[in-house]
Amino acid sequence: MASSPLSPVSGVIAKVRLQRNILSWPSLLLVAGIGSLLWLAFFNLGSSPAIWFDEGEALRGPKTLVQFGKYGVWSAGGFLYFGTNISVGPPVLLPIALVFKLFGIGLVQARLVIVTYLLLATGLFWLCSYKVWQSKYLAGFALLLLCATPGIDFITLGRQGLGEIPALFYFLVGTLAWFRANRADRPDWKWLLGAGSGWALAAISKNNYGLILPAVLIALWLLYRFYYRRKNWGWQAFLFPLLMVAGGMGAWYGFVLIFLGNGDFSTNLNLLRATSGGSAFVFSPARSFSAIKFLFGPSNYFGLSLAGLFYGLWLARKRSSGGQVLIFPLVFSLFWLGWFVFASVGWPRYAFPALVVSQLFTARLLWDLPGLLATLLQKPAWVGAARVVTGLAVAGLIIWSGSNLVAKTLRVEDSPQQMATYLQQHVATTSLVETWESELGFLTDHPYHHPPTELLDKAVRRKWSIGQVPPLAELYQPEKFGAEYLVDGPFAKWSALYHNALSSTHYQLVISFGNYDLYRKIN
């Protein structure tokens, strides 16, 4: 059969249309966004940001597991089992340990694991936003706000060996399953199983999720029963994922208390109590005020996330399915922020999950704002002008935030590595070193003597004037432990731990790198 004389023309037209689609502004923005995200995630990964106390504490766990086969942290005093390796759980530390086993122990290797979680969480956040709003453009805008808001610090946290990003990934897995379960008039148990599994892994990864999610599920049951009147959703549908979260955490902590340490349950329980909870429940008015200042400060665009949550509450007032899909992320964010402000020590990182989720509603508020203003002012013709003004304001905020993020990514902060290199070259690996800088315990194999773990709670309470805690330098005398060297670094200086010792004649300064000072004991 002869081909149509118009087929070559049709082929040319199809190619032109394809090229036009590829070069359309949404496609170009998508390519630019993905490229920017990959650059921000991977560039300068080994030295920006600088490895610090919390990251060092977390990474010493996988290092110890690979070197000694113990789920704990090795130091000169033996194995420590109850520290950050408990608050940051096995869904975070075991993949890092596997990478260490396969490719060697190193900071970049550990951070690549977290960057992988970062990229996966980014995709899941976009998908959650799309499930909520049914708009790929609005979902992309929410993702842009998430990456740009300085108070969330999403990209920077995703470049460190910490638990926030992996826990967020598992939480988003559970949340997507919850959304899928809610599509049916009756509970879909296989998707509830997925929701409970994801949330349980999030709670094991970062135990604060285990504090908030049970209260959220109880509140959801009350709202479904008495406000949304979903009679087919009984209490069993909420109890099921709640029990999975509680059971997952119970199984993990049961393993910790029974099998770690010396295997004595009561001793392990006392150690666990002494090393946890010091910053989770402080109920300090001063810290509450600090938390409120953070939420309404410039790094959070002067409370824009909270405005988004209140707008979300307004949208969720509808008893339709559209209102019901909003209520879980809303209740989660509000409960978490309530704990952050009124109960916790108020560190910005503690607000991270709630601020991440709140961007769903901040994006919708800014998206709808031009129309809302025109309606409020009864000037429908002003919608176009309002869109221009809102767009310019948002673009200005994002450019300001993005430039700071780029500058932070370009900055080389390698003083911990410089100190570690010096120790490796000039201090014998048999020499005992006193320090409170956990990152050095990860970067080198020297035997380190660290202050007892329970001193950390006292440091937090002393720093933020919570209760009556004497200066740490009066509670701890490092010269008594026989270390030949002492490293006074950022964390020890923050707590003034070695102030008295270094003011005496016991130590002589050897060398400094940035905020790290190496001393030798002289008498």
XYZ file of C-alpha atoms in Angstrom:
523
model
C 0.000 0.000 0.000
C 1.422 3.394 -1.002
C 2.175 5.827 1.765
C 0.251 9.055 1.967
C 1.991 12.039 0.381
C 1.200 13.978 3.572
C 3.097 11.557 5.880
C 6.454 13.419 5.644
C 4.679 16.666 6.477
C 2.911 15.025 9.422
C 6.257 13.751 10.692
C 7.769 17.229 10.547
C 4.775 18.690 12.402
C 5.054 15.999 15.084
C 8.761 16.759 15.553
C 8.084 20.486 15.857
C 5.408 19.829 18.458
C 7.762 17.542 20.400
C 10.530 20.147 20.370
C 8.044 22.821 21.456
C 6.961 20.646 24.398
C 10.554 19.952 25.405
C 11.430 23.664 25.246
C 8.285 24.797 27.066
C 8.838 26.774 30.250
C 7.514 24.029 32.592
C 9.985 21.543 31.080
C 12.863 24.005 31.321
C 11.972 24.826 34.926
C 11.835 21.115 35.748
C 15.291 20.495 34.257
C 16.703 23.548 36.032
C 15.142 22.481 39.329
C 16.464 18.928 39.143
C 19.916 20.170 38.146
C 19.992 22.683 40.994
C 18.864 20.078 43.507
C 21.548 17.617 42.421
C 24.251 20.282 42.582
C 23.133 21.450 46.022
C 22.965 17.852 47.234
C 26.359 16.603 46.041
C 28.749 19.532 45.597
C 31.481 19.956 48.231
C 29.860 17.175 50.260
C 32.896 16.316 52.396
C 33.444 19.775 53.842
C 30.141 21.628 53.782
C 28.759 21.798 56.346
C 31.510 20.961 58.816
C 31.056 17.707 60.687
C 30.004 18.502 64.257
C 29.068 16.931 67.592
C 25.676 15.397 66.710
C 26.837 14.066 63.366
C 29.991 12.651 64.910
C 27.953 10.952 67.643
C 25.658 9.365 65.068
C 28.426 8.193 62.724
C 30.527 6.637 65.452
C 27.802 3.997 65.784
C 28.146 2.555 62.235
C 31.937 2.841 62.514
C 31.921 0.800 65.732
C 29.561 -1.756 64.202
C 31.886 -2.293 61.240
C 35.116 -2.336 63.253
C 33.994 -4.295 66.314
C 30.628 -5.838 65.473
C 28.980 -3.988 68.362
C 25.875 -1.777 68.130
C 27.264 1.025 70.255
C 30.089 3.555 70.340
C 33.681 2.655 71.145
C 35.829 4.878 73.344
C 38.780 4.448 75.685
C 36.408 3.483 78.483
C 34.873 0.651 76.473
C 31.629 0.435 74.515
C 28.875 2.973 75.166
C 25.415 1.746 74.211
C 23.085 4.555 75.210
C 23.694 7.742 73.265
C 22.810 9.112 69.855
C 22.876 5.564 68.477
C 19.569 5.101 70.326
C 17.799 8.351 69.354
C 18.985 7.826 65.741
C 17.838 4.306 65.018
C 18.849 1.349 62.826
C 16.946 2.476 59.682
C 19.542 5.276 59.536
C 22.675 3.675 60.975
C 22.525 0.210 59.398
C 22.557 1.464 55.761
C 25.532 3.671 56.640
C 27.291 0.692 58.232
C 26.645 -1.345 55.069
C 28.213 1.387 52.924
C 31.192 1.527 55.311
C 31.585 -2.245 54.978
C 31.495 -2.096 51.185
C 33.369 1.126 50.434
C 35.326 1.974 53.568
C 34.688 4.281 56.514
C 34.505 7.941 55.583
C 32.423 11.075 55.913
C 31.511 11.313 52.232
C 30.346 7.686 52.193
C 28.055 8.326 55.164
C 26.673 11.534 53.724
C 25.946 9.872 50.384
C 23.519 7.582 52.206
C 21.678 10.587 53.635
C 21.732 12.382 50.273
C 20.018 9.323 48.797
C 17.336 9.639 51.468
C 17.156 13.362 50.641
C 16.438 12.764 46.963
C 13.857 10.087 47.758
C 12.163 12.320 50.345
C 12.081 15.162 47.815
C 10.192 13.010 45.344
C 7.801 11.740 48.021
C 7.089 15.268 49.248
C 6.144 16.327 45.715
C 3.931 13.260 45.405
C 2.239 13.987 48.761
C 1.617 17.571 47.654
C 0.149 16.333 44.390
C -2.143 13.882 46.213
C -3.407 16.722 48.404
C -3.917 19.444 45.766
C -4.151 17.486 42.481
C -1.919 20.062 40.795
C 1.621 19.303 39.666
C 2.437 23.016 39.542
C 1.220 23.669 43.071
C 3.119 20.581 44.253
C 6.263 21.921 42.607
C 5.753 25.296 44.277
C 5.431 23.601 47.687
C 8.659 21.731 47.013
C 10.398 24.967 46.053
C 9.329 26.577 49.335
C 10.534 23.521 51.240
C 13.998 23.707 49.700
C 14.292 27.491 50.016
C 13.001 28.245 53.524
C 16.096 28.846 55.726
C 14.348 27.859 58.958
C 13.727 24.361 57.601
C 17.290 23.909 56.296
C 16.117 20.949 54.217
C 19.106 20.697 51.863
C 21.743 21.260 54.557
C 20.220 18.623 56.841
C 20.204 16.274 53.859
C 23.982 16.669 53.566
C 24.736 15.418 57.101
C 24.801 12.028 58.765
C 21.766 12.763 60.933
C 18.359 11.160 61.327
C 15.998 13.960 60.278
C 15.904 13.276 56.540
C 15.664 9.448 56.715
C 12.907 9.729 59.335
C 11.071 12.206 57.095
C 11.358 9.776 54.188
C 9.718 6.962 56.172
C 7.080 9.342 57.507
C 6.187 10.400 53.954
C 5.968 6.730 52.904
C 3.441 6.179 55.688
C 1.579 9.377 54.823
C 1.188 8.398 51.165
C -0.204 5.039 52.273
C -2.607 6.864 54.605
C -3.835 9.037 51.736
C -4.383 5.913 49.638
C -6.301 4.204 52.457
C -8.586 7.238 52.732
C -9.727 7.026 49.121
C -12.233 4.342 50.088
C -15.388 4.818 52.124
C -14.245 1.962 54.338
C -10.704 1.492 55.705
C -8.355 -0.229 53.296
C -6.356 -2.418 55.674
C -3.457 -3.177 53.381
C -2.794 0.563 52.998
C -3.239 1.085 56.734
C -0.559 -1.557 57.154
C 1.680 0.503 54.873
C 0.930 3.665 56.845
C 1.705 2.011 60.167
C 4.914 0.463 58.809
C 6.217 3.756 57.429
C 5.385 5.669 60.582
C 6.926 2.974 62.786
C 10.184 3.197 60.840
C 10.078 6.987 61.187
C 9.618 6.656 64.957
C 12.531 4.227 65.205
C 14.689 6.520 63.060
C 13.907 9.591 65.208
C 12.057 8.828 68.405
C 10.207 12.170 68.520
C 7.804 10.797 65.906
C 6.823 8.189 68.474
C 5.795 10.970 70.847
C 3.574 12.831 68.379
C 1.984 10.249 66.068
C -0.097 8.413 68.708
C -1.677 11.691 69.841
C -2.298 12.648 66.202
C -4.070 9.352 65.475
C -6.303 9.713 68.542
C -7.238 13.253 67.492
C -7.951 12.037 63.940
C -10.314 9.359 65.206
C -12.270 11.998 67.161
C -12.439 14.289 64.118
C -13.504 11.493 61.771
C -16.132 10.325 64.226
C -17.677 13.577 65.419
C -16.850 16.211 62.783
C -16.464 14.461 59.432
C -18.937 11.742 60.494
C -17.259 8.929 58.610
C -19.172 6.181 60.365
C -17.453 3.407 58.458
C -14.098 4.511 59.874
C -14.253 3.097 63.389
C -11.648 3.314 66.087
C -9.973 0.137 64.828
C -8.732 1.949 61.704
C -6.780 4.382 63.898
C -5.744 1.906 66.562
C -4.104 -0.345 63.962
C -1.370 2.096 62.808
C -1.071 3.440 66.365
C -0.261 -0.055 67.640
C 2.243 -0.518 64.824
C 4.069 2.664 65.816
C 4.003 1.744 69.506
C 4.912 -1.882 68.756
C 7.829 -0.897 66.529
C 9.276 1.408 69.151
C 8.560 -1.107 71.906
C 10.353 -3.884 70.027
C 13.375 -1.659 69.365
C 13.689 -0.378 72.922
C 13.023 -3.871 74.262
C 15.971 -5.121 72.221
C 18.097 -2.243 73.499
C 17.251 -2.858 77.159
C 17.574 -6.639 77.033
C 20.487 -7.278 74.697
C 22.728 -4.189 74.663
C 25.188 -3.256 77.370
C 25.716 -5.848 80.066
C 22.295 -7.382 79.435
C 20.920 -6.287 82.807
C 17.482 -4.760 82.218
C 17.345 -2.471 85.263
C 20.889 -1.167 84.730
C 20.206 -0.493 81.068
C 16.918 1.217 81.907
C 18.675 3.585 84.314
C 21.334 4.361 81.691
C 18.672 4.997 79.053
C 16.785 7.358 81.368
C 19.982 9.227 82.194
C 20.867 9.810 78.540
C 17.481 10.597 76.951
C 14.623 13.006 77.315
C 16.688 15.899 78.630
C 15.697 18.192 75.771
C 12.338 16.664 74.847
C 10.428 17.780 77.946
C 11.695 20.891 79.707
C 8.540 23.068 79.965
C 10.541 26.285 80.195
C 8.803 29.650 79.497
C 12.120 31.087 78.325
C 12.599 28.272 75.806
C 8.979 28.607 74.670
C 9.589 32.284 73.965
C 12.734 31.378 72.013
C 10.779 28.823 69.959
C 8.089 31.390 69.150
C 10.759 33.909 68.087
C 12.195 31.299 65.742
C 8.826 30.524 64.163
C 8.102 34.218 63.586
C 11.656 35.168 62.661
C 13.087 36.010 59.235
C 14.357 32.458 58.675
C 10.714 31.348 58.596
C 9.512 34.361 56.620
C 7.982 35.951 59.732
C 5.474 33.224 60.514
C 4.373 32.457 56.963
C 4.263 28.720 57.710
C 1.849 29.304 60.591
C -0.315 31.479 58.363
C -0.396 28.581 55.902
C -1.551 26.201 58.629
C -4.401 28.503 59.641
C -5.433 28.754 55.997
C -5.331 24.981 55.829
C -7.686 24.794 58.816
C -10.082 27.066 56.946
C -9.972 24.784 53.904
C -10.353 21.643 56.047
C -13.578 22.929 57.608
C -15.454 21.367 54.687
C -16.779 17.914 55.483
C -16.173 16.734 51.922
C -13.385 14.351 50.979
C -11.260 17.373 50.033
C -11.368 18.628 53.594
C -10.672 15.195 55.047
C -7.463 14.668 53.078
C -6.057 17.852 54.620
C -6.734 17.004 58.225
C -3.915 14.515 58.846
C -1.024 16.791 57.764
C -2.712 19.707 59.567
C -3.148 17.900 62.884
C 0.361 16.465 62.633
C 1.937 19.899 62.091
C -0.100 21.618 64.797
C 0.527 18.924 67.410
C 4.234 18.855 66.611
C 4.544 22.642 66.824
C 2.616 22.589 70.100
C 5.171 20.180 71.546
C 8.031 22.210 70.054
C 6.874 25.470 71.621
C 5.493 24.396 74.980
C 7.418 21.256 75.980
C 10.735 20.917 74.154
C 13.976 22.838 74.538
C 13.029 24.751 71.385
C 15.987 23.964 69.154
C 15.152 24.815 65.506
C 15.847 21.239 64.349
C 13.058 20.016 66.620
C 10.509 21.901 64.497
C 11.764 20.344 61.264
C 9.001 17.768 60.477
C 6.170 20.190 61.255
C 7.680 22.969 59.147
C 8.233 20.552 56.259
C 4.588 19.468 56.237
C 3.337 23.032 56.710
C 4.770 23.994 53.301
C 1.830 22.154 51.727
C -0.444 24.840 53.126
C 1.946 27.777 52.800
C 2.171 27.059 49.084
C -1.619 26.924 48.766
C -2.006 30.189 50.696
C 0.429 32.027 48.429
C -1.159 30.391 45.382
C -4.609 31.620 46.362
C -3.547 34.951 47.854
C -4.101 37.167 44.773
C -7.682 35.945 44.396
C -8.316 36.242 48.131
C -7.080 39.834 48.196
C -9.150 40.793 45.160
C -12.249 39.247 46.728
C -11.604 40.872 50.092
C -11.161 44.292 48.492
C -14.060 43.649 46.109
C -11.800 44.493 43.167
C -11.874 41.516 40.779
C -9.904 43.472 38.202
C -6.960 43.632 40.600
C -6.283 39.890 40.465
C -3.637 40.241 37.756
C -1.802 42.998 39.608
C -2.005 41.034 42.855
C -0.481 38.016 41.131
C 2.425 40.110 39.877
C 3.078 41.631 43.306
C 2.787 38.258 45.087
C 4.999 36.581 42.500
C 7.696 39.241 42.826
C 7.616 39.043 46.620
C 7.905 35.258 46.596
C 10.642 35.377 43.957
C 12.572 37.866 46.082
C 12.363 35.630 49.154
C 13.440 32.572 47.192
C 16.351 34.377 45.519
C 17.523 35.673 48.910
C 17.256 32.244 50.480
C 18.743 30.479 47.489
C 21.793 32.762 47.361
C 22.485 32.054 51.037
C 22.117 28.324 50.412
C 24.531 28.453 47.471
C 27.038 30.430 49.542
C 26.755 27.861 52.342
C 27.331 25.013 49.872
C 30.418 26.689 48.394
C 31.971 27.388 51.812
C 34.739 24.978 52.821
C 34.620 24.135 56.544
C 37.281 21.513 57.148
C 38.874 22.465 60.481
C 37.717 19.127 62.020
C 39.519 17.264 59.234
C 42.611 19.465 59.707
C 42.736 18.621 63.407
C 42.142 14.946 62.645
C 44.982 14.940 60.096
C 47.323 16.558 62.595
C 46.427 13.993 65.246
C 47.041 11.147 62.808
C 50.441 12.541 61.800
C 51.776 13.755 65.154
C 49.978 11.871 67.935
C 50.475 8.141 68.357
C 47.315 6.099 68.010
C 48.101 4.620 71.438
C 47.996 8.054 73.132
C 44.853 8.781 75.140
C 43.078 11.987 74.081
C 40.510 13.792 76.218
C 37.765 15.583 74.255
C 34.010 16.177 73.966
C 34.212 16.499 70.177
C 32.562 13.291 68.951
C 33.439 14.040 65.349
C 37.112 13.381 66.103
C 36.174 9.927 67.361
C 34.738 9.283 63.917
C 37.546 10.888 61.910
C 40.463 9.142 63.675
C 41.106 5.856 65.492
C 42.750 7.317 68.597
C 41.485 6.182 71.993
C 39.367 9.069 73.249
C 38.169 9.667 76.755
C 34.819 11.442 76.669
C 32.819 12.979 79.517
C 30.006 10.717 80.764
C 26.913 10.746 78.551
C 24.625 11.972 81.348
C 26.648 15.201 81.476
C 25.014 16.186 78.166
C 21.639 16.716 79.835
C 23.290 18.937 82.443
C 25.003 20.913 79.675
C 21.663 21.562 77.952
C 19.969 22.624 81.168
C 22.908 24.791 82.193
C 23.108 26.505 78.796
C 19.407 27.344 78.685
C 18.969 28.097 82.415
C 16.621 25.170 83.006
C 16.792 24.403 86.700
C 19.775 24.920 88.961
C 22.842 23.342 87.371
C 26.361 24.355 88.499
C 29.014 25.139 85.864
C 30.116 21.955 84.141
C 33.764 22.819 84.730
C 33.073 22.366 88.456
C 31.512 18.943 87.897
C 34.212 17.460 85.680
C 38.014 17.425 86.068
C 39.612 15.968 82.918
C 43.125 15.889 84.376
C 42.085 13.000 86.643
C 41.704 10.552 83.754
C 45.321 10.449 82.614
C 44.895 11.622 79.022
C 48.148 12.846 77.461
C 46.308 15.282 75.169
C 43.127 17.361 75.317
C 41.166 18.811 72.399
C 38.975 21.784 73.242
C 36.547 22.213 70.365
C 33.209 23.834 69.497
C 31.027 21.683 71.742
C 33.321 21.816 74.772
C 33.611 25.592 74.348
C 29.827 25.915 74.011
C 29.435 24.169 77.371
C 32.614 25.672 78.945
C 33.467 22.146 80.062
C 37.249 22.553 80.168
C 37.363 26.170 81.315
C 38.828 25.485 84.753
C 41.277 22.839 83.550
C 42.676 25.036 80.770
C 42.925 28.013 83.132
C 45.303 26.011 85.316
C 48.880 25.005 84.643
C 48.017 21.431 83.705
C 47.868 21.962 79.927
C 49.939 23.701 77.267
C 48.574 24.714 73.854
C 50.127 22.778 70.972
C 48.230 23.936 67.859
C 44.852 25.295 66.720
C 42.740 24.705 63.634
C 39.700 26.956 63.441
C 37.742 26.420 66.634
C 39.744 23.329 67.639
C 42.640 23.664 70.104
C 45.018 20.802 70.935
C 46.678 20.817 74.360
C 49.333 18.587 75.892
C 49.208 17.717 79.574
C 52.411 18.915 81.234
C 51.931 17.952 84.907
